[in-house]
Amino acid sequence: MALLPVLEGLHSAESFHRAFLDAFFERAREIEAHPLQFEDSLKGRLIAAVFEEASTRTRLSFETAAHRMGARVISISDVKSTSHAKGESLLDSARMVGSYADLVVWRHPRDGATRLISQAVDVPVVNAGDGRLGHPTQTLVDLYTLYREWGSLEGKTVGIMGDLRNGRTCRSLLWGLSLAGARVVLLPATGLDWEAGFETRVLERSGLRSREVCHSLFKEWTGSESARLIEPKGLLQGSLFRDHTPRLDHLDALYLTRLQVERGGKASSGGYPGIRIPQLRDALLESCLILHPLPRLAEVPVELDQDPRARYFMQAQMGPIVRQALFLAMLRPDVWPLPDLAPLPSGNPEHRLGPCQNPGCITLQEGLRAPWRVCGRKNRLFLCSYCDSKLTVEYVGCKSSKRVHPIHSQEVMKIRPENLRPYVSRDDALEEGYQWGG
Ligand code: NCD
């Protein structure tokens, strides 16, 4: 696997892999154990924090991390006070911020924003949450909180519950848990499951499979007794239960999230899933750690705060330590090298496709055409390389044979990725000199 130096930035939890995560958590553990040793590690460095959306923990923990290591911080938390309000493009603002600071942390309401920002900036850019798409540093916090407890996440069973569709922490966490070797039980609130295609992509990248499991508590949470369990392919116990859905007997951790109202999340008439105190007596949750990225609403009652299984405030406490480890990896690779991150596939800007169909995509705000990336083992999928949404493609040409085929034709799977040329209309392809391949 070709790897991207970690100092080039962190945009998506899709870039994590086991060797990176293991080394990262060891580093975080050292920082946690010997905080004073790192006091001057970033002396003379300047970190910019731009938060175009509300934040308490994330912004403060990035700033705390910088201050703990002697770096200085410049920050913007009210975009109304910037030239953005005068209509300046994101790329222009980013170019300027990137020329002042040694590292840029950016939170943005649009999907894929930091991937775009990094095009204009020569220093590392860290995604502090982009729209519904991702929140990779929160995932590092979530995983580190579990790693501290267990030493390894391999084989542990973790539930993710709530507004999966709109919750960026959930989306990133699925990447993180699956790449760390955990089993994941998906408990989406009614009508708030992720869009088709996302889970398949995670399964393909991590070599995992999905099967159904059941438990009576799932019904109280999601309205259905059964839930999808994602796990390594080697664990084939599922075949023993061909005729009925196996019951899950325990969860090692459960990650709850709030309804993302600001991103269009709506609770169904059945309500929104959360823990109720009597449920904590069920064997399923007997030794289950309760996590939440915060802020919490009613899904985690305050009575749970005193329970020995509650870990959400511990998560928040780990925020600065994890961000210290990230800053060190990015700004002091000479002293604190870490394995490189897996690069996100690069985008191809050449095409005559329409705009990205995702109304939250950064390309729509900035009036840009979405570059495409391709994935899929059974069918070719063309995705916006900023927001990962499926682009509308009906025909695919092969640049070497100069023939064009319907997207679902078997011929398309035979075309090498570098020779793919996607089209919405056959006429566009014929106009560019392609022959109809059928
Ligand atoms: C999350 C976020 O902003 O996505 N909060 C955080 O960073 N800790 C979760 C949320 O707002 O629900």
XYZ file of C-alpha atoms and ligand atoms in Angstrom:
450
model
C 0.000 0.000 0.000
C 1.447 3.406 -0.981
C 1.298 5.601 2.086
C 0.896 9.304 2.625
C 3.181 10.961 5.167
C 1.078 11.806 8.197
C 2.444 15.319 8.021
C 0.402 15.897 4.873
C -2.791 16.103 6.905
C -5.690 14.062 8.222
C -8.999 14.236 6.365
C -10.751 10.918 6.900
C -10.664 7.931 9.234
C -10.565 5.884 6.023
C -6.799 6.636 6.077
C -6.186 4.715 9.305
C -4.669 1.248 9.362
C -3.629 -1.097 12.130
C 0.095 -0.238 12.252
C -0.693 3.473 12.364
C -3.299 3.073 15.103
C -1.092 0.843 17.270
C 1.855 3.245 17.058
C -0.412 6.251 17.590
C -1.941 4.832 20.770
C 1.483 3.947 22.160
C 2.515 7.553 21.579
C -0.643 8.883 23.241
C 0.015 6.598 26.190
C 3.533 8.027 26.581
C 2.155 11.562 26.540
C -0.484 10.673 29.085
C 2.089 9.033 31.379
C 4.793 11.732 31.095
C 3.058 15.013 30.202
C 5.925 17.238 31.364
C 8.385 15.646 28.956
C 6.477 17.223 26.083
C 6.168 20.750 27.467
C 8.458 22.401 24.913
C 8.102 20.013 22.007
C 6.303 22.557 19.819
C 7.990 25.730 21.010
C 8.107 28.307 18.216
C 5.321 26.624 16.201
C 2.068 28.363 15.269
C -1.197 26.451 14.937
C -4.309 27.939 13.307
C -7.738 26.737 14.426
C -10.655 27.773 12.209
C -14.061 26.681 13.492
C -16.911 27.519 11.133
C -19.359 25.557 13.296
C -20.136 25.433 17.001
C -17.619 23.547 19.120
C -16.717 23.265 22.792
C -14.586 20.175 23.346
C -12.965 19.838 19.959
C -11.727 23.420 19.734
C -10.624 23.613 23.350
C -8.886 20.275 23.183
C -6.937 21.227 20.042
C -5.945 24.511 21.673
C -5.086 22.812 24.973
C -2.917 20.305 23.098
C -1.022 23.132 21.389
C -0.548 25.124 24.611
C 0.590 22.059 26.574
C 3.487 21.670 24.148
C 4.497 25.318 23.916
C 2.943 26.150 20.505
C 1.052 29.387 19.912
C -2.486 29.395 18.562
C -4.387 31.761 16.276
C -8.071 31.012 15.928
C -11.332 31.994 14.325
C -14.562 30.810 15.841
C -16.988 33.296 14.339
C -16.812 33.279 10.554
C -19.185 36.219 10.404
C -16.227 38.331 11.487
C -14.042 37.201 8.554
C -13.787 37.938 4.832
C -15.860 34.817 4.235
C -18.796 37.057 5.127
C -17.716 39.343 2.252
C -17.891 36.439 -0.174
C -14.269 35.270 -0.135
C -13.871 31.725 -1.424
C -12.837 28.951 0.944
C -9.700 28.325 -1.100
C -8.595 31.955 -0.815
C -9.202 32.020 2.955
C -7.389 28.700 3.332
C -4.393 29.863 1.283
C -3.976 32.814 3.617
C -4.378 30.861 6.875
C -1.992 28.208 5.584
C 0.657 30.799 4.823
C 0.606 32.096 8.424
C 0.600 28.853 10.396
C 2.627 25.623 10.606
C -0.517 23.506 10.852
C -4.177 24.236 10.194
C -7.149 22.724 12.058
C -10.479 23.380 10.331
C -14.115 22.601 11.146
C -16.600 23.273 8.362
C -20.323 22.606 7.856
C -19.794 21.164 4.360
C -18.835 17.582 3.459
C -15.308 17.286 2.078
C -14.224 20.831 3.030
C -10.787 19.963 4.412
C -9.946 17.820 1.396
C -10.530 20.913 -0.709
C -8.677 23.189 1.710
C -5.601 20.972 1.564
C -5.364 21.688 -2.194
C -4.512 25.298 -1.369
C -2.351 24.807 1.692
C 1.247 23.565 1.960
C 1.130 22.732 5.686
C -0.764 19.830 7.299
C -4.548 20.317 7.449
C -6.513 18.479 10.141
C -10.223 17.840 9.732
C -11.980 18.849 12.974
C -15.373 17.773 11.569
C -16.640 18.371 8.025
C -20.422 18.393 7.616
C -21.927 14.920 7.930
C -18.858 13.301 6.462
C -16.257 12.722 9.117
C -14.521 13.599 12.344
C -11.328 11.539 12.309
C -9.696 13.054 15.392
C -12.824 12.293 17.442
C -12.426 8.701 16.275
C -8.834 8.698 17.536
C -10.180 9.945 20.880
C -12.910 7.260 20.913
C -10.522 4.462 19.988
C -7.838 5.612 22.431
C -10.398 5.637 25.264
C -11.131 1.978 24.478
C -7.498 1.091 23.869
C -6.609 2.360 27.378
C -9.164 -0.061 28.807
C -8.470 -3.114 26.731
C -4.962 -2.845 25.257
C -6.375 -3.928 21.895
C -9.715 -3.592 20.147
C -9.316 -6.845 18.262
C -12.418 -9.030 18.596
C -14.247 -6.599 20.925
C -17.916 -5.975 20.151
C -18.928 -2.316 19.989
C -22.404 -0.957 19.218
C -22.922 2.359 17.408
C -26.380 3.775 18.062
C -28.411 6.787 16.974
C -28.352 9.127 13.989
C -25.906 7.254 11.771
C -27.095 9.049 8.658
C -26.126 12.534 9.798
C -23.593 11.830 12.529
C -20.023 12.349 11.337
C -18.558 10.797 14.486
C -20.435 7.541 13.738
C -19.273 7.415 10.142
C -15.622 7.912 11.136
C -15.955 5.490 14.026
C -17.134 2.700 11.730
C -13.926 3.127 9.718
C -11.851 3.254 12.892
C -13.366 0.247 14.652
C -13.356 -1.938 11.573
C -9.733 -1.052 10.735
C -8.762 -1.735 14.373
C -10.232 -5.271 14.158
C -13.339 -4.770 16.330
C -16.791 -6.220 15.640
C -19.430 -3.520 15.209
C -23.178 -3.747 15.870
C -25.147 -1.074 14.026
C -28.178 0.314 15.835
C -29.515 3.162 13.694
C -32.491 5.188 14.890
C -35.542 4.547 12.706
C -35.038 6.196 9.312
C -31.501 7.341 10.203
C -29.334 4.569 8.783
C -26.420 5.558 6.534
C -26.908 5.835 2.822
C -26.550 2.740 0.646
C -22.988 2.089 -0.405
C -21.066 3.480 2.582
C -21.088 0.255 4.573
C -20.174 -1.813 1.505
C -17.152 0.400 0.984
C -16.049 -0.110 4.598
C -16.555 -3.879 4.295
C -14.514 -4.018 1.094
C -11.661 -1.911 2.474
C -11.453 -3.763 5.797
C -12.118 -7.308 4.516
C -15.143 -7.693 6.808
C -18.615 -9.125 6.344
C -22.033 -8.329 7.743
C -24.687 -10.614 9.265
C -27.808 -10.247 11.393
C -27.862 -10.717 15.163
C -30.756 -10.132 17.555
C -31.552 -9.062 21.107
C -34.735 -7.890 22.800
C -33.075 -4.614 23.876
C -32.442 -3.730 20.225
C -36.222 -3.540 19.789
C -36.501 -1.003 22.614
C -33.828 1.113 20.919
C -34.421 0.833 17.192
C -37.861 -0.776 16.860
C -36.334 -3.999 15.495
C -35.014 -7.044 17.397
C -32.329 -7.618 14.805
C -29.282 -5.560 13.962
C -26.341 -5.816 11.554
C -23.074 -7.085 12.983
C -19.907 -6.318 11.045
C -17.027 -8.657 11.779
C -13.904 -10.251 10.297
C -14.679 -12.896 7.673
C -12.848 -15.599 9.638
C -15.514 -15.628 12.369
C -17.941 -17.932 10.629
C -20.171 -18.886 13.550
C -23.028 -17.422 11.519
C -23.221 -20.569 9.394
C -24.276 -22.559 12.479
C -27.415 -20.461 12.686
C -28.546 -20.678 9.097
C -32.228 -20.949 10.041
C -32.531 -18.276 12.659
C -30.872 -15.039 13.669
C -28.314 -15.659 16.446
C -28.706 -13.754 19.690
C -25.905 -11.401 20.707
C -25.035 -12.082 24.346
C -22.922 -9.092 25.249
C -21.574 -5.726 24.129
C -18.118 -4.546 25.225
C -18.970 -0.917 24.510
C -21.905 1.109 23.247
C -21.402 4.451 21.484
C -24.400 6.747 21.610
C -24.899 9.954 19.660
C -27.404 12.764 19.676
C -29.928 13.454 16.921
C -28.191 15.804 14.448
C -31.069 18.261 14.137
C -28.930 20.906 12.425
C -28.194 18.447 9.609
C -31.833 17.497 9.063
C -32.059 14.565 11.502
C -35.660 13.911 12.598
C -36.766 11.425 15.246
C -39.481 8.970 14.204
C -42.814 8.810 16.030
C -41.314 5.912 18.029
C -38.741 8.313 19.527
C -34.933 8.450 19.445
C -32.814 5.654 20.959
C -31.053 6.149 24.264
C -30.149 4.229 27.402
C -32.733 3.873 30.117
C -31.412 3.070 33.582
C -33.276 -0.292 33.995
C -31.683 -1.470 30.723
C -28.271 -1.338 32.405
C -29.251 -4.466 34.399
C -29.552 -6.531 31.221
C -26.739 -9.083 30.685
C -26.079 -7.527 27.260
C -24.719 -4.424 29.015
C -23.209 -6.087 32.076
C -19.642 -5.005 31.306
C -20.425 -2.545 28.526
C -18.577 0.792 28.507
C -20.839 3.687 27.564
C -19.310 6.233 25.176
C -20.626 9.440 23.647
C -18.739 12.160 21.737
C -20.833 14.788 23.575
C -22.798 16.982 23.676
C -25.407 14.562 24.990
C -29.112 15.150 25.062
C -31.667 12.755 26.541
C -29.964 9.631 25.098
C -27.613 9.432 28.114
C -29.448 10.265 31.361
C -27.410 12.110 34.002
C -28.088 9.260 36.464
C -25.670 7.218 34.364
C -22.751 9.560 35.107
C -21.960 7.774 38.393
C -22.145 4.302 36.841
C -18.744 2.552 36.600
C -19.431 1.831 32.927
C -19.745 5.511 31.928
C -16.722 6.674 29.880
C -17.951 9.804 28.040
C -16.237 12.298 30.323
C -13.067 10.200 30.167
C -13.300 10.472 26.355
C -13.480 14.254 26.598
C -10.486 14.210 28.958
C -8.459 12.218 26.435
C -9.148 14.801 23.691
C -6.058 16.977 24.293
C -3.720 13.983 24.739
C -4.777 12.466 21.436
C -4.411 15.818 19.668
C -0.968 16.293 21.225
C 0.075 12.966 19.696
C -1.258 14.081 16.315
C 0.496 17.464 16.433
C 3.771 15.795 17.343
C 3.477 13.318 14.484
C 2.763 16.130 12.040
C 5.122 18.826 13.271
C 8.002 16.828 14.776
C 8.379 13.760 12.548
C 12.136 14.142 13.150
C 11.676 13.267 16.816
C 8.314 11.482 16.859
C 7.899 9.533 13.619
C 4.687 7.553 13.105
C 3.756 5.141 10.290
C 2.276 7.000 7.319
C -1.465 7.170 6.741
C -3.128 5.401 3.826
C -3.846 8.046 1.164
C -7.383 8.657 -0.018
C -7.554 7.835 -3.737
C -6.697 10.939 -5.722
C -9.476 12.651 -7.636
C -9.680 12.825 -11.416
C -10.984 16.220 -12.520
C -11.419 15.268 -16.204
C -15.066 14.526 -17.017
C -18.333 15.898 -18.358
C -20.423 14.659 -15.434
C -22.979 16.856 -13.707
C -22.470 18.476 -10.304
C -22.232 16.318 -7.178
C -25.744 15.199 -6.115
C -25.004 15.652 -2.417
C -26.510 19.027 -1.426
C -24.017 19.229 1.465
C -20.928 18.809 -0.741
C -18.290 21.537 -0.552
C -18.078 21.663 -4.375
C -21.610 23.104 -4.540
C -20.836 25.932 -2.116
C -17.633 26.789 -3.943
C -19.073 26.395 -7.474
C -16.554 23.689 -8.409
C -16.846 20.453 -10.408
C -16.364 17.369 -8.237
C -13.323 15.290 -9.238
C -14.193 11.572 -9.260
C -12.597 8.529 -7.668
C -13.570 4.957 -8.398
C -14.205 1.972 -6.136
C -16.292 -1.218 -5.990
C -15.337 -4.883 -6.444
C -18.555 -6.095 -8.107
C -19.659 -2.885 -9.810
C -17.679 0.207 -10.569
C -18.793 3.097 -8.375
C -17.789 6.640 -9.205
C -17.630 8.828 -6.112
C -17.095 12.524 -5.573
C -13.511 12.607 -4.345
C -14.350 15.317 -1.806
C -17.582 14.061 -0.199
C -17.589 10.343 -1.210
C -21.168 10.543 -2.593
C -22.073 8.502 -5.633
C -21.853 10.504 -8.860
C -24.392 9.858 -11.619
C -22.611 7.805 -14.285
C -24.485 5.862 -16.992
C -21.710 4.948 -19.437
C -18.013 4.242 -19.108
C -15.421 4.555 -21.847
C -12.051 2.842 -22.033
C -9.354 5.306 -22.970
C -7.195 2.604 -24.536
C -9.784 0.678 -26.624
C -11.837 3.834 -27.267
C -15.075 1.851 -26.675
C -17.897 2.929 -24.387
C -20.170 0.567 -22.394
C -23.227 0.872 -20.118
C -22.088 1.230 -16.487
C -23.384 -2.203 -15.394
C -21.794 -4.088 -18.285
C -19.179 -6.708 -17.323
C -16.822 -4.993 -19.777
C -16.587 -2.018 -17.416
C -15.047 -4.190 -14.662
C -12.282 -5.161 -17.117
C -11.175 -1.570 -17.762
C -8.044 -0.612 -15.831
C -8.713 2.259 -13.427
C -6.325 4.608 -15.246
C -8.285 4.058 -18.501
C -11.766 4.802 -17.115
C -13.698 7.722 -18.592
C -17.182 8.165 -17.042
C -20.168 9.727 -18.867
C -23.781 10.535 -18.134
C -24.775 10.465 -21.774
C -23.736 8.135 -24.566
C -23.723 11.054 -26.993
C -20.993 12.778 -24.941
C -18.821 9.685 -25.372
C -19.540 9.344 -29.091
C -18.765 13.034 -29.534
C -15.359 12.431 -27.934
C -14.602 9.710 -30.504
C -15.615 6.604 -28.525
C -17.262 3.648 -30.362
C -20.338 1.955 -28.936
C -19.115 -1.241 -27.280
C -22.591 -2.452 -26.148
C -19.522 15.967 17.728
C -19.477 16.746 16.434
O -19.272 17.950 16.402
O -19.642 16.081 15.411
N -19.042 16.634 18.853
C -17.687 16.605 19.091
O -16.877 16.987 18.285
N -17.294 16.107 20.267
C -20.826 15.312 17.988
C -22.065 16.132 17.966
O -22.050 17.344 17.802
O -23.121 15.508 18.148
